[in-house]
Short mmCIF file of C-alpha atoms in Angstrom, two decimals:
data_model
loop_
_atom_site.label_atom_id
_atom_site.label_comp_id
_atom_site.label_asym_id
_atom_site.label_seq_id
_atom_site.Cartn_x
_atom_site.Cartn_y
_atom_site.Cartn_z
CA MET A 1 53.87 -21.56 36.07
CA LYS A 2 51.65 -19.18 33.97
CA VAL A 3 52.55 -16.96 30.80
CA ILE A 4 51.20 -13.90 29.22
CA ILE A 5 52.45 -12.70 26.11
CA TYR A 6 51.97 -9.17 25.15
CA ASN A 7 52.00 -8.11 21.51
CA PRO A 8 50.66 -5.04 20.11
CA ASN A 9 50.74 -5.87 16.58
CA SER A 10 48.33 -7.60 14.34
CA PHE A 11 50.57 -9.10 11.58
CA GLY A 12 54.14 -9.45 10.48
CA GLY A 13 57.28 -11.03 12.18
CA ASN A 14 56.48 -10.92 15.79
CA TYR A 15 52.80 -11.48 15.17
CA ASN A 16 53.89 -14.78 13.94
CA TYR A 17 56.62 -15.31 16.45
CA ALA A 18 54.41 -14.64 19.27
CA HIS A 19 51.86 -17.24 17.72
CA CYS A 20 54.86 -19.85 17.63
CA ILE A 21 55.67 -19.49 21.36
CA LEU A 22 52.23 -19.71 22.48
CA LYS A 23 51.61 -22.79 20.58
CA GLU A 24 54.92 -24.39 22.46
CA TYR A 25 54.00 -23.20 25.63
CA GLN A 26 50.34 -25.07 24.94
CA ARG A 27 51.76 -28.16 23.75
CA ARG A 28 53.79 -28.44 26.89
CA ASN A 29 50.41 -28.08 28.89
CA ILE A 30 51.76 -24.75 30.30
CA PRO A 31 48.82 -22.27 30.74
CA CYS A 32 49.81 -19.41 28.30
CA SER A 33 47.45 -16.33 26.96
CA LEU A 34 48.25 -13.87 24.21
CA VAL A 35 47.33 -10.12 24.30
CA LEU A 36 46.74 -8.83 21.11
CA PRO A 37 44.98 -5.71 19.02
CA SER A 38 41.15 -5.91 18.56
CA ASN A 39 41.40 -6.38 14.64
CA ALA A 40 44.06 -9.49 14.99
CA LEU A 41 42.66 -12.05 12.76
CA ALA A 42 40.17 -14.79 14.22
CA SER A 43 41.80 -18.01 15.38
CA THR A 44 40.42 -21.33 17.08
CA ASN A 45 43.19 -20.57 19.93
CA VAL A 46 40.91 -19.67 22.47
CA ASN A 47 43.95 -18.40 24.51
CA ARG A 48 44.25 -15.17 22.69
CA GLN A 49 42.67 -11.79 24.02
CA LEU A 50 42.05 -9.14 21.75
CA LEU A 51 42.18 -6.51 24.15
CA LEU A 52 44.31 -3.75 22.72
CA LEU A 53 43.73 -0.82 20.07
CA PRO A 54 43.68 -1.90 16.20
CA ASP A 55 47.40 -1.23 14.84
CA VAL A 56 45.89 -0.37 11.27
CA PRO A 57 44.47 2.98 11.46
CA LYS A 58 41.44 3.54 9.03
CA THR A 59 42.98 7.24 7.69
CA LYS A 60 45.84 7.30 5.02
CA ASN A 61 46.83 10.65 6.40
CA ARG A 62 50.50 10.62 7.47
CA LEU A 63 50.02 13.11 10.24
CA LEU A 64 47.41 11.50 11.81
CA LYS A 65 48.83 8.26 11.38
CA LYS A 66 51.59 9.42 13.61
CA ILE A 67 49.12 10.99 16.10
CA TYR A 68 47.36 7.38 16.53
CA PHE A 69 50.48 5.67 16.83
CA GLY A 70 51.21 7.89 19.83
CA TRP A 71 47.69 7.51 21.44
CA ARG A 72 48.28 3.46 20.77
CA SER A 73 51.57 3.70 22.62
CA PHE A 74 49.73 5.47 25.47
CA ILE A 75 46.42 3.70 26.10
CA ASN A 76 47.45 0.09 25.17
CA PRO A 77 50.12 -0.24 28.54
CA PHE A 78 47.17 0.86 30.40
CA LEU A 79 44.64 -1.75 28.98
CA PHE A 80 47.31 -4.33 29.50
CA PHE A 81 47.88 -3.01 33.05
CA LYS A 82 44.06 -3.51 33.52
CA HIS A 83 44.27 -7.12 32.28
CA LEU A 84 47.18 -8.01 34.36
CA LEU A 85 45.58 -6.46 37.65
CA PHE A 86 43.00 -9.27 37.97
CA LYS A 87 45.55 -12.17 36.85
CA LYS A 88 47.14 -14.67 39.01
CA SER A 89 50.56 -14.74 39.43
CA SER A 90 52.31 -14.97 36.17
CA ILE A 91 55.58 -14.39 33.98
CA VAL A 92 54.96 -11.52 31.67
CA VAL A 93 56.63 -11.74 28.32
CA PHE A 94 56.75 -8.45 26.29
CA ASN A 95 57.26 -9.92 22.48
CA ASP A 96 57.05 -6.17 21.55
CA PHE A 97 57.11 -3.19 23.67
CA ASP A 98 55.65 0.50 23.77
CA GLN A 99 59.22 2.55 23.50
CA LEU A 100 57.61 5.82 23.00
CA THR A 101 55.72 6.02 26.44
CA ALA A 102 58.02 4.14 28.68
CA PHE A 103 58.62 6.92 31.31
CA ILE A 104 54.73 6.95 31.47
CA TRP A 105 53.73 3.22 31.68
CA VAL A 106 57.10 1.54 33.44
CA PRO A 107 56.58 3.13 36.76
CA LEU A 108 52.99 2.09 36.73
CA PHE A 109 54.03 -1.72 36.12
CA TYR A 110 56.24 -1.49 39.13
CA LEU A 111 53.19 -2.12 41.41
CA LEU A 112 52.58 -5.19 39.56
CA ARG A 113 55.99 -6.80 40.69
CA LEU A 114 54.07 -7.59 43.76
CA LYS A 115 52.74 -10.96 41.87
CA HIS A 116 54.15 -11.14 38.39
CA ARG A 117 57.36 -11.28 36.58
CA PHE A 118 58.49 -9.70 33.72
CA ALA A 119 60.61 -10.61 30.46
CA VAL A 120 61.25 -9.32 27.08
CA ILE A 121 62.30 -10.70 23.97
CA LEU A 122 64.83 -7.91 22.40
CA HIS A 123 64.08 -9.03 18.68
CA ASP A 124 65.87 -5.89 17.72
CA PRO A 125 68.36 -5.39 20.32
CA ASP A 126 69.78 -2.23 19.09
CA ARG A 127 67.49 0.52 19.97
CA ASP A 128 69.59 3.78 19.69
CA ALA A 129 67.99 4.94 16.64
CA TYR A 130 64.50 4.68 18.10
CA PHE A 131 64.19 8.49 18.58
CA SER A 132 66.52 10.85 16.53
CA PHE A 133 67.87 11.76 19.80
CA LYS A 134 70.16 8.65 20.59
CA GLY A 135 70.13 9.51 24.11
CA LEU A 136 66.40 9.38 24.66
CA SER A 137 66.62 6.03 22.64
CA GLY A 138 68.95 5.07 25.27
CA LEU A 139 67.09 6.50 28.67
CA THR A 140 63.77 5.08 27.43
CA MET A 141 65.21 1.64 26.81
CA ARG A 142 67.17 1.68 30.31
CA CYS A 143 63.40 2.41 31.75
CA ILE A 144 61.82 -0.34 30.06
CA MET A 145 64.70 -2.80 31.18
CA SER A 146 64.80 -1.29 34.96
CA LEU A 147 61.16 -3.49 35.16
CA MET A 148 62.38 -6.88 33.57
CA ASP A 149 63.74 -9.97 35.51
CA TRP A 150 64.62 -11.42 32.21
CA GLY A 151 65.87 -10.04 28.49
CA MET A 152 65.99 -12.50 25.89
CA TYR A 153 67.75 -12.33 22.47
CA HIS A 154 69.11 -13.93 19.47
CA GLU A 155 72.84 -15.06 19.61
CA VAL A 156 74.03 -11.42 19.88
CA LEU A 157 73.48 -8.71 22.47
CA PRO A 158 75.09 -5.47 21.35
CA ASN A 159 76.91 -4.12 24.12
CA LYS A 160 74.82 -1.03 24.80
CA TRP A 161 74.80 1.08 28.09
CA TYR A 162 71.15 0.39 28.67
CA TYR A 163 71.92 -3.23 29.05
CA ASN A 164 74.03 -3.04 31.99
CA ASN A 165 72.14 -3.98 34.93
CA ASN A 166 70.91 -6.79 36.98
CA VAL A 167 68.59 -8.38 34.35
CA ARG A 168 69.14 -12.00 33.50
CA TYR A 169 70.08 -12.12 29.57
CA PHE A 170 70.29 -15.44 27.67
CA SER A 171 70.05 -16.06 24.18
CA ILE A 172 67.11 -18.08 22.19
CA PRO A 173 66.99 -19.36 18.82
CA HIS A 174 64.61 -17.34 16.69
CA GLY A 175 62.75 -20.51 15.87
CA LEU A 176 61.15 -21.59 12.28
CA TYR A 177 58.04 -20.25 11.11
CA GLU A 178 55.54 -23.08 10.13
CA THR A 179 54.76 -23.55 6.31
CA SER A 180 51.90 -24.98 4.63
CA LYS A 181 52.02 -26.65 1.05
CA THR A 182 49.98 -24.03 -0.48
CA GLU A 183 50.87 -21.79 -3.14
CA ASN A 184 49.64 -18.98 -5.17
CA LYS A 185 49.25 -21.02 -8.36
CA VAL A 186 49.39 -17.69 -10.80
CA LEU A 187 52.58 -16.28 -8.82
CA SER A 188 54.05 -19.84 -8.97
CA ALA A 189 53.67 -20.10 -12.86
CA GLU A 190 55.10 -16.44 -13.47
CA LEU A 191 58.28 -17.48 -11.13
CA LYS A 192 58.59 -21.05 -12.48
CA THR A 193 58.80 -19.67 -16.10
CA LEU A 194 61.52 -16.77 -14.87
CA GLN A 195 63.44 -19.55 -12.87
CA SER A 196 63.57 -21.77 -15.95
CA LYS A 197 65.45 -18.99 -17.99
CA SER A 198 67.20 -17.12 -15.18
CA THR A 199 69.03 -17.57 -11.92
CA VAL A 200 66.47 -15.54 -9.48
CA CYS A 201 67.99 -13.67 -6.60
CA THR A 202 65.37 -12.55 -4.19
CA ILE A 203 64.98 -9.90 -1.67
CA LEU A 204 62.23 -10.41 0.56
CA GLY A 205 60.28 -8.67 3.30
CA ASN A 206 59.51 -5.04 4.22
CA ILE A 207 61.00 -2.44 2.11
CA ARG A 208 63.67 -0.94 4.05
CA ARG A 209 66.71 1.22 3.19
CA GLU A 210 69.07 -0.98 5.13
CA LYS A 211 68.40 -3.91 2.71
CA ASN A 212 70.64 -2.48 0.15
CA TYR A 213 68.57 -2.68 -3.04
CA GLU A 214 70.18 0.08 -4.76
CA MET A 215 73.10 -2.00 -4.83
CA ALA A 216 71.56 -5.11 -5.98
CA ILE A 217 69.73 -3.41 -8.90
CA LEU A 218 73.34 -1.66 -10.32
CA ALA A 219 74.97 -5.13 -9.82
CA LEU A 220 72.63 -6.42 -12.48
CA GLN A 221 74.12 -4.47 -15.27
CA LYS A 222 76.70 -6.87 -16.34
CA CYS A 223 74.49 -9.85 -15.60
CA ASN A 224 72.19 -10.85 -18.36
CA ASN A 225 71.22 -14.36 -16.73
CA LEU A 226 70.13 -12.99 -13.58
CA HIS A 227 66.48 -11.79 -12.46
CA LEU A 228 66.07 -9.70 -9.12
CA LEU A 229 62.72 -10.61 -7.31
CA ILE A 230 61.73 -7.85 -4.87
CA ALA A 231 58.71 -8.87 -2.79
CA GLY A 232 57.49 -6.88 0.22
CA GLN A 233 55.27 -4.01 1.37
CA ASN A 234 56.63 -0.38 1.86
CA ALA A 235 57.73 -0.38 5.88
CA SER A 236 57.29 3.26 5.89
CA SER A 237 56.80 6.40 3.22
CA ALA A 238 60.28 7.84 3.97
CA TYR A 239 61.67 5.08 1.57
CA SER A 240 59.59 4.62 -1.59
CA ILE A 241 59.54 1.51 -3.92
CA GLU A 242 59.19 4.05 -6.73
CA HIS A 243 62.28 5.54 -6.11
CA LEU A 244 64.01 2.12 -6.95
CA LYS A 245 61.68 1.54 -10.02
CA THR A 246 62.96 4.90 -11.33
CA LEU A 247 66.92 3.63 -10.54
CA ALA A 248 65.99 0.32 -12.79
CA LYS A 249 64.61 2.37 -15.47
CA VAL A 250 67.72 4.96 -15.59
CA HIS A 251 70.45 2.20 -15.65
CA ASN A 252 68.29 -0.12 -18.43
CA VAL A 253 67.89 -3.40 -15.80
CA ALA A 254 63.88 -2.69 -15.28
CA HIS A 255 63.14 -5.82 -17.45
CA GLN A 256 65.54 -8.20 -15.26
CA ILE A 257 63.54 -7.22 -12.03
CA THR A 258 59.73 -8.60 -10.62
CA TRP A 259 58.17 -6.61 -7.92
CA VAL A 260 55.44 -8.02 -5.78
CA ASN A 261 55.04 -4.64 -3.76
CA LYS A 262 52.75 -5.87 -0.93
CA TYR A 263 52.49 -7.86 2.09
CA LEU A 264 52.38 -11.57 1.17
CA THR A 265 50.24 -14.06 1.98
CA ASP A 266 51.31 -17.50 3.31
CA ALA A 267 50.90 -18.96 -0.11
CA GLU A 268 52.67 -16.28 -2.07
CA MET A 269 55.34 -16.62 0.40
CA ASN A 270 55.65 -20.27 -0.32
CA SER A 271 55.46 -19.58 -4.00
CA VAL A 272 58.22 -16.91 -3.66
CA LEU A 273 60.70 -18.93 -1.69
CA LYS A 274 60.04 -22.45 -3.67
CA HIS A 275 61.18 -20.53 -6.80
CA THR A 276 63.97 -18.76 -5.52
CA ASP A 277 67.73 -19.51 -6.34
CA VAL A 278 69.41 -17.03 -4.21
CA LEU A 279 67.96 -15.58 -0.91
CA LEU A 280 69.89 -11.92 -0.66
CA LEU A 281 70.16 -11.04 2.93
CA ASN A 282 72.78 -8.31 2.06
CA TYR A 283 72.10 -5.81 5.03
CA ALA A 284 73.60 -2.75 5.81
CA ARG A 285 76.08 -2.33 8.30
CA SER A 286 73.90 -0.91 10.88
CA PHE A 287 72.20 -4.28 11.01
CA THR A 288 72.44 -5.80 14.38
CA SER A 289 69.56 -8.30 14.37
CA GLN A 290 68.63 -11.60 13.61
CA SER A 291 66.17 -12.12 10.32
CA GLY A 292 62.89 -13.61 10.57
CA ILE A 293 63.26 -14.32 6.63
CA LEU A 294 65.78 -16.73 7.39
CA ASN A 295 63.48 -19.04 9.52
CA MET A 296 60.74 -18.21 6.67
CA ALA A 297 63.34 -19.52 4.22
CA ALA A 298 64.64 -22.45 6.08
CA PRO A 299 62.12 -25.41 5.29
CA PHE A 300 63.00 -24.29 1.51
CA ALA A 301 66.88 -24.58 1.86
CA PRO A 302 67.62 -21.94 -0.29
CA HIS A 303 71.24 -20.56 -1.17
CA LEU A 304 72.21 -17.61 1.15
CA LEU A 305 74.04 -14.42 0.46
CA VAL A 306 74.90 -12.50 3.96
CA SER A 307 76.67 -9.57 4.45
CA LYS A 308 79.32 -9.71 7.48
CA THR A 309 77.79 -7.40 10.08
CA GLU A 310 77.73 -7.40 13.65
CA SER A 311 74.22 -9.40 13.72
CA ALA A 312 72.81 -12.50 14.92
CA LEU A 313 72.11 -13.39 11.48
CA TYR A 314 75.51 -13.12 10.48
CA GLN A 315 76.69 -15.14 13.47
CA ILE A 316 73.95 -17.83 12.98
CA CYS A 317 74.81 -18.25 9.24
CA GLN A 318 78.44 -18.53 9.93
CA GLN A 319 78.10 -21.05 12.63
CA PHE A 320 75.90 -23.13 10.51
CA ARG A 321 77.65 -22.42 7.07
CA LEU A 322 74.50 -21.49 5.61
CA ALA A 323 75.77 -18.68 3.12
CA ASP A 324 78.29 -17.10 1.13
CA PHE A 325 79.34 -14.32 2.77
CA ILE A 326 80.28 -10.30 1.45
CA PRO A 327 81.53 -7.36 3.28
CA ALA A 328 78.92 -5.19 4.09
CA ASP A 329 78.09 -2.15 2.25
CA ASP A 330 80.43 -3.28 -0.59
CA PRO A 331 78.95 -2.73 -4.13
CA LYS A 332 82.29 -4.20 -5.76
CA ALA A 333 81.85 -7.50 -3.99
CA LEU A 334 77.93 -7.95 -4.59
CA GLU A 335 78.70 -7.43 -8.36
CA GLU A 336 81.40 -10.06 -8.27
CA LYS A 337 79.06 -12.88 -6.77
CA PHE A 338 76.23 -11.82 -9.31
CA LEU A 339 79.09 -12.20 -12.20
CA GLU A 340 79.70 -15.55 -10.57
CA TRP A 341 76.16 -16.90 -10.59
CA ASP A 342 75.56 -15.04 -13.90
CA LYS A 343 78.32 -17.35 -15.46
CA ASN A 344 77.87 -20.57 -13.34
CA GLN A 345 75.18 -22.71 -11.33
CA VAL A 346 74.51 -21.59 -8.12
CA PRO A 347 75.53 -24.05 -5.40
CA LEU A 348 73.04 -26.03 -3.66
CA ALA A 349 72.75 -24.88 0.17
CA ALA A 350 74.02 -27.20 2.75
CA ASN A 351 73.66 -27.77 6.54
CA TRP A 352 70.11 -26.81 6.93
CA GLU A 353 69.27 -29.63 8.49
CA ALA A 354 71.50 -29.09 11.57
CA TYR A 355 70.42 -25.42 11.83
CA SER A 356 66.69 -26.38 11.83
CA ALA A 357 67.13 -28.71 14.73
CA TYR A 358 68.60 -25.86 16.71
CA ALA A 359 66.40 -23.25 15.52
CA SER A 360 63.21 -25.27 16.77
CA TRP A 361 60.19 -23.89 18.73
CA ALA A 362 61.04 -26.59 21.17
CA HIS A 363 64.35 -25.62 21.73
CA ASN A 364 63.60 -22.07 22.18
CA ILE A 365 61.08 -22.81 24.76
CA GLU A 366 63.22 -25.54 26.40
CA ILE A 367 65.94 -22.49 27.03
CA THR A 368 63.63 -20.17 28.12
CA LEU A 369 61.94 -22.66 30.59
CA LYS A 370 65.37 -23.15 32.00
CA HIS A 371 66.02 -19.68 32.79
CA PHE A 372 62.29 -18.91 34.34
CA ASN A 373 62.37 -21.81 36.64
CA GLN A 374 65.78 -20.54 38.28
CA ARG A 375 64.45 -18.36 41.04
#
């Protein structure tokens, strides 16, 4: 068996995920390679092929960025097709995919089914909102899934019409991201000081509307002993961190918030997670995925607050009793939790050991290989 992984991004959760499964395949002596953009960071792993267009454009112009994204989505599948054309029979795993141009590249990849088999990892399985027109989002996903032999998901696969086909679907754990002990000394010192005076509640990762920042900011108003840490970079220009800073000033809680508005290095991530008392995963009801942040946080065993959504995140936290839970999109419920932590010590997290055993990369690939070996 040979495995080829397609990953058209050079940073972020999917990028880290792709490298983790690559290492696990290699640990099992299964030939495996990873196809990445040409601007991916240098690595000692010789089985990385930097064949795709860079995913970070040089321009800052919003229109040009969108044009370049469309160009990448068009060209990258053709570069990958050329790569596969000369490879021996393999299982091709799409760790991410170019939904924008699916109608163009999927028919071409049908020609490769004569020697290759295809699988996709559905990290975010609810694809209805990819385009502003829901029907087009569904049609492009239907097209992509028509190519696949297997579809992998994390705990929950939404009941969507584009998954009603002959693809063999199976659930895999997300896997735990590897962490080093390196910290950012300056950031650690700052957060350690905060933690000595307050309970630190953290919202981590890309700045997205579905993380309910406004709700957390407003809930601080009656809580003098709570401090909110918001760490991550803007996911898009459509939702700005400046709006959140203005909201904090208007409601006189700006002094209770620390902002680390950037893509965190591994050392910075370690500093943030080490000095977090409560990790807020209070997602909006529309959230249906697993959270890579959960698996970054696991080695640090923080206390979690998770909203009740139809998501893999909620299901897995409920299964392993990893969190406190509140209804999704409920400001009053969040405020009550904040008031509770403002007056009392945050309870210690439990059961991370059992979750860590379940969510290992070894378990992830063990399940995957079991299905790949079934003809």
